[in-house]
PDB file of C-alpha atoms in Angstrom:
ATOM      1  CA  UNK K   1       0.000   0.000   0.000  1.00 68.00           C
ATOM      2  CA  UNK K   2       1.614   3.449  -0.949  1.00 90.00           C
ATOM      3  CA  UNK K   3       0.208   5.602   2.011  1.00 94.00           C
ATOM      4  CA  UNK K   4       1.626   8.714   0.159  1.00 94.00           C
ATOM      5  CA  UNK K   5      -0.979   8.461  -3.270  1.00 96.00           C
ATOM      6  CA  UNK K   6      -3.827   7.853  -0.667  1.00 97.00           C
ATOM      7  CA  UNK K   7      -3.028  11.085   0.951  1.00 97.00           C
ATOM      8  CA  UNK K   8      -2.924  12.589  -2.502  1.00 96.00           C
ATOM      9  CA  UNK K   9      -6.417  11.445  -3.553  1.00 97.00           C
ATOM     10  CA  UNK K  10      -7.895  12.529  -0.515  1.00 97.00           C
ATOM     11  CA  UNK K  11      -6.243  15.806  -0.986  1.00 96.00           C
ATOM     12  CA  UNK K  12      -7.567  16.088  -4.576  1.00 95.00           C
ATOM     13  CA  UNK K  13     -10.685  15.511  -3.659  1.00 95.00           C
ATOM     14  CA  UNK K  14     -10.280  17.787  -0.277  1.00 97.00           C
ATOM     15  CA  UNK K  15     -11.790  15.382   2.200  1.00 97.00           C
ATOM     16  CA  UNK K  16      -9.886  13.151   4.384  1.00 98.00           C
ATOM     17  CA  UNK K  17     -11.957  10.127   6.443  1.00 98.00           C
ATOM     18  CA  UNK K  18     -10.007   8.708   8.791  1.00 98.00           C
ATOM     19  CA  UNK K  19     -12.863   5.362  10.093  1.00 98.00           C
ATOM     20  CA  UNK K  20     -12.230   3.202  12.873  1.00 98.00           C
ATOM     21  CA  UNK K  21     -13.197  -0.916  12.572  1.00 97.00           C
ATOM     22  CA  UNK K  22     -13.790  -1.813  16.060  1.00 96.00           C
ATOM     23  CA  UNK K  23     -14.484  -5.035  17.847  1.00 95.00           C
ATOM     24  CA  UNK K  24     -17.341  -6.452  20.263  1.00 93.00           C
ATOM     25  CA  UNK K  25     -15.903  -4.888  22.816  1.00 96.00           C
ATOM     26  CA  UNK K  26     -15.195  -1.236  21.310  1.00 95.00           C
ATOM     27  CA  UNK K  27     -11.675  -1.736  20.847  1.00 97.00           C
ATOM     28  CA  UNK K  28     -10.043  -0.245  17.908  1.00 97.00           C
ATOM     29  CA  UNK K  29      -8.821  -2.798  16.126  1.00 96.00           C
ATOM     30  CA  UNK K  30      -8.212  -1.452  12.284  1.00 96.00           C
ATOM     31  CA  UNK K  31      -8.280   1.796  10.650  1.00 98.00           C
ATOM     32  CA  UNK K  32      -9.348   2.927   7.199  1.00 98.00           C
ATOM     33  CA  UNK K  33      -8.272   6.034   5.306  1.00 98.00           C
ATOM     34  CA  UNK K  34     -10.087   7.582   2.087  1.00 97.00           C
ATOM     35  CA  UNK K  35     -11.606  10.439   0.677  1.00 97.00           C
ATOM     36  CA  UNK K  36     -15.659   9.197   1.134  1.00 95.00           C
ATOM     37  CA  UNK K  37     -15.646   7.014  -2.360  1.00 96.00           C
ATOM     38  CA  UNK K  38     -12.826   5.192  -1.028  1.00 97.00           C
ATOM     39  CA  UNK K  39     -10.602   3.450   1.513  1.00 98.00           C
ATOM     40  CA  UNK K  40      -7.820   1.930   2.297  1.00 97.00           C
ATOM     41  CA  UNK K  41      -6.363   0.095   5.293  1.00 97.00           C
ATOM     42  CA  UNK K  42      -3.739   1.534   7.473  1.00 96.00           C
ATOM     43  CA  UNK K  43      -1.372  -1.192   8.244  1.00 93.00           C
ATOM     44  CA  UNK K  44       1.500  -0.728  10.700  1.00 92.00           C
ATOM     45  CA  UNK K  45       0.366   1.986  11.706  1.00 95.00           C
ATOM     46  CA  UNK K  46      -0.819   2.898  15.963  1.00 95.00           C
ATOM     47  CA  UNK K  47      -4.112   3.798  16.767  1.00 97.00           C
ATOM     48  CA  UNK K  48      -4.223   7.566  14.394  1.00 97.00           C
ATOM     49  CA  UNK K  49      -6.553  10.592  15.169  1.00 97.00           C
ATOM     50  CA  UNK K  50      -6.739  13.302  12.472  1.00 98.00           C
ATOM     51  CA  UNK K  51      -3.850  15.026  14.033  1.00 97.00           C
ATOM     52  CA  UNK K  52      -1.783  12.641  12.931  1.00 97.00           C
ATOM     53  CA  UNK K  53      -2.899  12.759  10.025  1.00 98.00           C
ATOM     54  CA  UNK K  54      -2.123  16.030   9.412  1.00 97.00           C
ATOM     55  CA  UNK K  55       1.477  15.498  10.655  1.00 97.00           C
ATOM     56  CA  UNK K  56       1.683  12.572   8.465  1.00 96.00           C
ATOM     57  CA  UNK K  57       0.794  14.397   5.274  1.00 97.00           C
ATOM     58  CA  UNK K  58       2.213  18.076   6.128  1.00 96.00           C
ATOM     59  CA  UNK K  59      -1.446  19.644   6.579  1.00 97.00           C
ATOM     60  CA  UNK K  60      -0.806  23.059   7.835  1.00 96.00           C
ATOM     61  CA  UNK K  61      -3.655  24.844  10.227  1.00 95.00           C
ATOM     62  CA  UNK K  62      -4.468  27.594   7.410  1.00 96.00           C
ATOM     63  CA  UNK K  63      -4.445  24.203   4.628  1.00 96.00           C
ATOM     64  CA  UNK K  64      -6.719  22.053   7.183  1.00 96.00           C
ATOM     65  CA  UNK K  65      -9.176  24.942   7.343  1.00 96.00           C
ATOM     66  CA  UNK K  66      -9.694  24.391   3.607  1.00 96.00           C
ATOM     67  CA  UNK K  67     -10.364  20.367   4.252  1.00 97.00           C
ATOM     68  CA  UNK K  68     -12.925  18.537   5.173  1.00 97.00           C
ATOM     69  CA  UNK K  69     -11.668  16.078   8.151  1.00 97.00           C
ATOM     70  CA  UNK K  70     -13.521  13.635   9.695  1.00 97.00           C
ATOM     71  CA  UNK K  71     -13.253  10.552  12.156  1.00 98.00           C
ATOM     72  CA  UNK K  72     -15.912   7.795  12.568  1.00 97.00           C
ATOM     73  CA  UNK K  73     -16.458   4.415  12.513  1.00 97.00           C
ATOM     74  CA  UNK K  74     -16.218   2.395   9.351  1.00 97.00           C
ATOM     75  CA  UNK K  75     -20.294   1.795   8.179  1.00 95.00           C
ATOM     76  CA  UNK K  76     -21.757  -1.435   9.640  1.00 94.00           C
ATOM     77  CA  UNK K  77     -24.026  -2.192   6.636  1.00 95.00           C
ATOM     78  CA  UNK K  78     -20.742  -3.189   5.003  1.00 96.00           C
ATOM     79  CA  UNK K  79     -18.000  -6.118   4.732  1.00 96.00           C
ATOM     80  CA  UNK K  80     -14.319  -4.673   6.139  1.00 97.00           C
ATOM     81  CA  UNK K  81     -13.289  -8.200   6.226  1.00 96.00           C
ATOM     82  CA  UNK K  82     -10.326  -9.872   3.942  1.00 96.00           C
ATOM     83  CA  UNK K  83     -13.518 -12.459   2.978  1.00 95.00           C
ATOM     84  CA  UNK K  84     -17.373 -11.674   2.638  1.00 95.00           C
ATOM     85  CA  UNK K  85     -19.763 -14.802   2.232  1.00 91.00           C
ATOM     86  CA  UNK K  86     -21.253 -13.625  -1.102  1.00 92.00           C
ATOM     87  CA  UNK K  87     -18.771 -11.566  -2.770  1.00 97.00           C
ATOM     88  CA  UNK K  88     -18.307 -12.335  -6.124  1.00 97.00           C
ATOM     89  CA  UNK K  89     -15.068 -12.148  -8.352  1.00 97.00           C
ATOM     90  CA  UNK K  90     -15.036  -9.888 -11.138  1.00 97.00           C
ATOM     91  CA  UNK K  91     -12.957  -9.845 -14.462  1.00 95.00           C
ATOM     92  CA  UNK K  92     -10.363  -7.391 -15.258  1.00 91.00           C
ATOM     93  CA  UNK K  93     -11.208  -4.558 -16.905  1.00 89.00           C
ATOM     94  CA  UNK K  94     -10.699  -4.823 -20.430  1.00 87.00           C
ATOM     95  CA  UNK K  95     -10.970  -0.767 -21.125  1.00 89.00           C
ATOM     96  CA  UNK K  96     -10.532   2.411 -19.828  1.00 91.00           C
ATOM     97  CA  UNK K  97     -13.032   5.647 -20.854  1.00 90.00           C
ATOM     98  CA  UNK K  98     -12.173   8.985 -20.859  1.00 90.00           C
ATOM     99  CA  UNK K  99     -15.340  10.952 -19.407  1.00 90.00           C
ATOM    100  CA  UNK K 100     -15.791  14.347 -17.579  1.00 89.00           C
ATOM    101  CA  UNK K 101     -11.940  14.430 -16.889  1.00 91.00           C
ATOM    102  CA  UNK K 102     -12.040  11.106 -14.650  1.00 92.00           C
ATOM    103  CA  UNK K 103     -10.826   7.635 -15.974  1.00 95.00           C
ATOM    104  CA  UNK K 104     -13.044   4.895 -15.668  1.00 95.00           C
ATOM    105  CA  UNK K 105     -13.011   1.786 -15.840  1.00 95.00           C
ATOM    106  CA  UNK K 106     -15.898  -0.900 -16.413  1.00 94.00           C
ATOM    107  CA  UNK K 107     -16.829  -3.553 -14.655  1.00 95.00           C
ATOM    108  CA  UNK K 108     -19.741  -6.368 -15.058  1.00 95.00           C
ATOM    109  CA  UNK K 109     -20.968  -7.413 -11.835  1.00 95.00           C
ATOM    110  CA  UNK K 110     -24.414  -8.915 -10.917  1.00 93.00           C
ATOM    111  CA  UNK K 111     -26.265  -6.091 -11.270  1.00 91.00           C
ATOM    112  CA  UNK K 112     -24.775  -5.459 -14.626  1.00 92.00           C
ATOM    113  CA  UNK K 113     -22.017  -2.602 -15.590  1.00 92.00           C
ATOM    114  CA  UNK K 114     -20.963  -0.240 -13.198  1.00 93.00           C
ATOM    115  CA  UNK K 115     -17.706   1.993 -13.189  1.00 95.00           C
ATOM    116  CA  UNK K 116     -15.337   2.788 -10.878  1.00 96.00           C
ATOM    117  CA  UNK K 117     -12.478   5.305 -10.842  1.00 96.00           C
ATOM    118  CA  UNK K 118      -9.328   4.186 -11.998  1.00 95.00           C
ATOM    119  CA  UNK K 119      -6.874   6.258  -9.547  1.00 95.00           C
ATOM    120  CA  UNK K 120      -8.715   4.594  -6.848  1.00 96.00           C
ATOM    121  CA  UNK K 121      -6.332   1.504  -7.745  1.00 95.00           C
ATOM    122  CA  UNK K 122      -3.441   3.527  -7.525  1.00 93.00           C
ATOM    123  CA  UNK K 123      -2.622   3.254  -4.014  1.00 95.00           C
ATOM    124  CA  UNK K 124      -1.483  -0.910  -4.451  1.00 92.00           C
ATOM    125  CA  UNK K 125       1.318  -2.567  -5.202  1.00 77.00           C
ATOM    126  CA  UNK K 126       1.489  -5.244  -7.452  1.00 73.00           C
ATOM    127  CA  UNK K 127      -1.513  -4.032  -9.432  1.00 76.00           C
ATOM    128  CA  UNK K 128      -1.147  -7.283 -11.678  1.00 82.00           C
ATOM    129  CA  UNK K 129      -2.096  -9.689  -8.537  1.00 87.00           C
ATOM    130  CA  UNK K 130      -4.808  -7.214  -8.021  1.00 92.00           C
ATOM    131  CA  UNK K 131      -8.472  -8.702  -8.664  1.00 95.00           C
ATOM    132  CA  UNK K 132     -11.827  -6.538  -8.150  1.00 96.00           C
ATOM    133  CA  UNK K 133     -15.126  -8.316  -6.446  1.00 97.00           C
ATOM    134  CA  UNK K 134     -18.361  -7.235  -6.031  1.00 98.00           C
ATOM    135  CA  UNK K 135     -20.018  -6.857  -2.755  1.00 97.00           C
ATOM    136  CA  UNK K 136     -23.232  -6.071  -1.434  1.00 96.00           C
ATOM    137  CA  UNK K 137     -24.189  -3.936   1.782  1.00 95.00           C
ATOM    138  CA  UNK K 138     -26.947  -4.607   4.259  1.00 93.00           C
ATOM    139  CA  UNK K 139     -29.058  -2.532   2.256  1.00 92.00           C
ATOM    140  CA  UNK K 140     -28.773  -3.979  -0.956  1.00 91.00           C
ATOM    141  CA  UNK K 141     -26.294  -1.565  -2.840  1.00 93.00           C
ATOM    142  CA  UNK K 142     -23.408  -3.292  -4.542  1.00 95.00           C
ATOM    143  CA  UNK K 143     -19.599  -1.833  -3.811  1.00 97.00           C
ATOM    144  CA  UNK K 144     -16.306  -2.324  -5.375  1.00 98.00           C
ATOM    145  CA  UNK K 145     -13.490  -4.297  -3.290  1.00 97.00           C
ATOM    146  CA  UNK K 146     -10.161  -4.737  -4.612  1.00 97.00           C
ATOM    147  CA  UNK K 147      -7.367  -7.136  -3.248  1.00 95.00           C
ATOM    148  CA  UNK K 148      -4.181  -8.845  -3.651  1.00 92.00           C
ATOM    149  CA  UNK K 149      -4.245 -12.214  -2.691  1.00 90.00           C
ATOM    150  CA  UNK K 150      -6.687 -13.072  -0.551  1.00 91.00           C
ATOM    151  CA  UNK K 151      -5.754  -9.533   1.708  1.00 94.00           C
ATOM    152  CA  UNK K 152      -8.349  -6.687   0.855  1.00 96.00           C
ATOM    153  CA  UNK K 153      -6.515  -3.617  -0.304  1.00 96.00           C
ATOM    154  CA  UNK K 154      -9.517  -1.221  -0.667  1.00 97.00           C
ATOM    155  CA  UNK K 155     -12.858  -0.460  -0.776  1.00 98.00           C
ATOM    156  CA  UNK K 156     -14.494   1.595  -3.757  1.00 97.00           C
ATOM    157  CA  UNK K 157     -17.746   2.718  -3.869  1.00 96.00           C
ATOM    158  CA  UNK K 158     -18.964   2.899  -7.629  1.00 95.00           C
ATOM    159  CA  UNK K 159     -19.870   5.689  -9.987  1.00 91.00           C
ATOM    160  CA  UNK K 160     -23.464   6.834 -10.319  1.00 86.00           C
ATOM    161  CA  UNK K 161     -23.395   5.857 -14.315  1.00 82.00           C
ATOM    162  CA  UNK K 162     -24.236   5.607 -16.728  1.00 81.00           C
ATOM    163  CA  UNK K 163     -26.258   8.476 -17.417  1.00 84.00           C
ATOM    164  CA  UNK K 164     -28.122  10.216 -21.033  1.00 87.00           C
ATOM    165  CA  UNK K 165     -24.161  12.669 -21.203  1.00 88.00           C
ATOM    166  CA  UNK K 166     -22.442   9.624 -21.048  1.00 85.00           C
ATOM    167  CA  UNK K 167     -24.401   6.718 -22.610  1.00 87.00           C
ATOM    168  CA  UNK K 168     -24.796  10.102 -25.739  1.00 89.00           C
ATOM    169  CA  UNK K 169     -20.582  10.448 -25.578  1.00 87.00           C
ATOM    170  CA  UNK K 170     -20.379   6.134 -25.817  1.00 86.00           C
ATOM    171  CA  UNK K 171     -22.723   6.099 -28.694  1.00 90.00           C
ATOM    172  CA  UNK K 172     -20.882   8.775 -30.629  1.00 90.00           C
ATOM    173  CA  UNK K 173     -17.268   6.887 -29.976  1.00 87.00           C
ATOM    174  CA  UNK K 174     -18.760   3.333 -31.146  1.00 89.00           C
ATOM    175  CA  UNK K 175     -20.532   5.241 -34.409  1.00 91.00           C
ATOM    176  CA  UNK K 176     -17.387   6.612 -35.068  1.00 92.00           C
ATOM    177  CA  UNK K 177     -15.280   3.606 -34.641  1.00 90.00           C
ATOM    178  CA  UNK K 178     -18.199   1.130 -36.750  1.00 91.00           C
ATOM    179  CA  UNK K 179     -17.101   3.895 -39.562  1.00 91.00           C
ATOM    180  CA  UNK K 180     -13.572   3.679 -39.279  1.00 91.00           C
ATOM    181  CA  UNK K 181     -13.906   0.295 -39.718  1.00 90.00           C
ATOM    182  CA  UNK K 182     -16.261  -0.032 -42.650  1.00 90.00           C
ATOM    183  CA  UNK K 183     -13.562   2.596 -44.236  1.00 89.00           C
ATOM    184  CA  UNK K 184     -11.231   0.009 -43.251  1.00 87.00           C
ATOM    185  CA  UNK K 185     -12.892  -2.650 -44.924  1.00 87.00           C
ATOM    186  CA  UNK K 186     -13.019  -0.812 -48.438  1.00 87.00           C
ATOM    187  CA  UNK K 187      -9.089  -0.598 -48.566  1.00 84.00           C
ATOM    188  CA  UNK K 188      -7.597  -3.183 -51.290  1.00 81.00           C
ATOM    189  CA  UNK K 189      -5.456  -5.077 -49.509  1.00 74.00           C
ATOM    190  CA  UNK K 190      -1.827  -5.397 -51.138  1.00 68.00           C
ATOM    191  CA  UNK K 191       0.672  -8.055 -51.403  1.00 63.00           C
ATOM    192  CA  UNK K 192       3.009  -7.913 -48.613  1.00 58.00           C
ATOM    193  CA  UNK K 193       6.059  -6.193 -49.635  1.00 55.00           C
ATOM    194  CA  UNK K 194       9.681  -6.300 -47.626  1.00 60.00           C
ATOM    195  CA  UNK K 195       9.897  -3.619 -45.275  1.00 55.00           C
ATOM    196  CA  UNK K 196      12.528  -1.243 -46.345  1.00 56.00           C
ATOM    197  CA  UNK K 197      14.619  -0.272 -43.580  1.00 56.00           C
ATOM    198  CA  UNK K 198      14.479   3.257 -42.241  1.00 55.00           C
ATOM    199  CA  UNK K 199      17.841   5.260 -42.886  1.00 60.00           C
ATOM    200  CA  UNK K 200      19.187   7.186 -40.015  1.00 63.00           C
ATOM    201  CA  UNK K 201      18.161  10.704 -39.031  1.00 60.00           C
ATOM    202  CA  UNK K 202      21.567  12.162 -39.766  1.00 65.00           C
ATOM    203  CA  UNK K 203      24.930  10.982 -41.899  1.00 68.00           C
ATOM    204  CA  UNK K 204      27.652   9.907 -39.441  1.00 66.00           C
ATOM    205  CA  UNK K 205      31.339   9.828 -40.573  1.00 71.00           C
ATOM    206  CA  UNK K 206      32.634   6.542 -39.171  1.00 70.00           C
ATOM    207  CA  UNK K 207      36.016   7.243 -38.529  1.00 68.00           C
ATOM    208  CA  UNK K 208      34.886  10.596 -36.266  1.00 68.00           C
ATOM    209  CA  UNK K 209      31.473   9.913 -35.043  1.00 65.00           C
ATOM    210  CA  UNK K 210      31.093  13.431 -36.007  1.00 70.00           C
ATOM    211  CA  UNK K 211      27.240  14.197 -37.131  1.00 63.00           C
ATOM    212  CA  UNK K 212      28.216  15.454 -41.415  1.00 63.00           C
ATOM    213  CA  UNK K 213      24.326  16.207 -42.721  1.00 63.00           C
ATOM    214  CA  UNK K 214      20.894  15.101 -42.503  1.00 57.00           C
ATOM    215  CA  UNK K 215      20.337  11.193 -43.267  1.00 55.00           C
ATOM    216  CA  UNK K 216      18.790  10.327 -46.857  1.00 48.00           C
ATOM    217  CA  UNK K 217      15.789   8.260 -44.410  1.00 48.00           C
ATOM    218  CA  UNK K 218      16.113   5.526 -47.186  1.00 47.00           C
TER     219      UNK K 218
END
C-alpha cells in the first residue's frame, strides 16, 4: 500500500476520512483512510486521530481549514473483512473511458455494468495480482473491493453511471469507430512487400562519429 498516493487522492478531492473498525468490545482494532468514495487500510500503523494525520501528510492549520476532516467508525451495513460470504469475483477490466476528466473503468458485476475510478487503484502494489469483487451492503447496494491475494486492499464505492451525457458520448465513440472500420474494410489489400529499412536521421562519418548532414531516411 503506498500511504503517500492515498493522501494525494484525498487531498484532490479535499476530504480526508479517517474510520475506525472496532471489535465487540469497542476496541479499535483497524483503521481505514479515504476520501468518502474510497478506503484503504492503514497497516503498521498505531491507533491515528486526524492530528496525525495532518502530521503525516504536512497539513498546515491555514491548509486544514480548507479540508474537510472527519473521524468515525467504518459503516456497519458493510463487509471490512479480507472475505465476505457472497462476494463475487469480477474480471479485469478490459478498457478504460475517458469521461468528464475522470478515468473509468468498467466492470460487469451482478447487477450489470458499473464503473469505478481508476486512480482509486493507484494506491497498491502489485496491481497485476490485483483482482476486483463485487459486494453487497446490508441494504442492498453493490460496492467495489479490490485485493491482492486473498488480503483486501480497498474499498471503492462505484460511480453513479451511466447516465443520457455519457451513454450520448459512448454512442458517438462506437458510431465513429463502426465507420472507421467499414472505411477500413473498403481498402484493397496489397501483397506484402519487404519492409525497407528506415535510414538514419543524420549521416555519421565513421572514422569521427562526427554528425556530417541530414540522413537520406532511405
Amino acid at each position: 500500500m503506498r500511504i503517500k498516493k492515498v493522501g494525494a487522492i484525498c487531498n484532490a478531492g479535499g476530504c480526508y476520512y479517517l474510520m475506525d473498525e472496532r471489535d465487540a468490545a469497542g476496541e479499535v482494532v483497524g483503521q481505514w483512510l479515504g476520501d468518502g468514495k474510497s478506503a484503504y487500510p492503514l497497516v503498521g500503523l498505531p491507533v491515528m486521530d486526524l492530528e496525525n494525520i495532518c502530521a503525516m501528510f504536512d497539513i498546515t492549520e491555514k491548509k486544514r481549514e480548507k479540508l474537510v476532516m472527519r473521524r468515525a467508525d467504518v459503516p456497519d451495513s458493510m463487509n471490512w473483512e479480507d472475505t465476505a460470504p457472497l462476494e463475487r469475483q469480477l474480471d479485469d477490466p478490459k478498457l478504460c473511458v475517458r469521461y468528464n476528466g475522470m478515468d473509468l473503468l468498467p466492470l460487469e458485476t451482478s447487477a450489470g455494468v458499473t464503473f469505478i475510478q481508476e486512480k482509486y487503484l493507484l494506491p497498491l502494489d502489485g496491481l497485476e495480482y490485483m483482482r476486483p469483487y463485487e459486494r453487497q451492503s446490508t441494504s442492498g447496494g453493490l460496492y467495489i473491493v479490490a485485493k491482492i491475494g486473498m488480503i483486501l486492499q480497498a474499498v471503492i464505492m462505484p460511480m453513479d453511471l451511466p447516465d443520457k451525457d455519457f451513454m450520448e458520448a459512448l454512442n458517438d465513440l462506437t458510431s465513429q469507430c463502426r465507420d472507421a472500420m467499414r472505411k477500413k474494410a473498403l481498402i484493397p489489400k496489397q501483397e506484402s512487400v519487404p519492409e525497407r529499412e528506415t535510414g538514419p536521421l543524420f549521416q555519421v562519418d565513421e572514422s569521427t562519429g562526427e554528425v556530417v548532414g541530414e540522413g537520406a531516411g532511405e
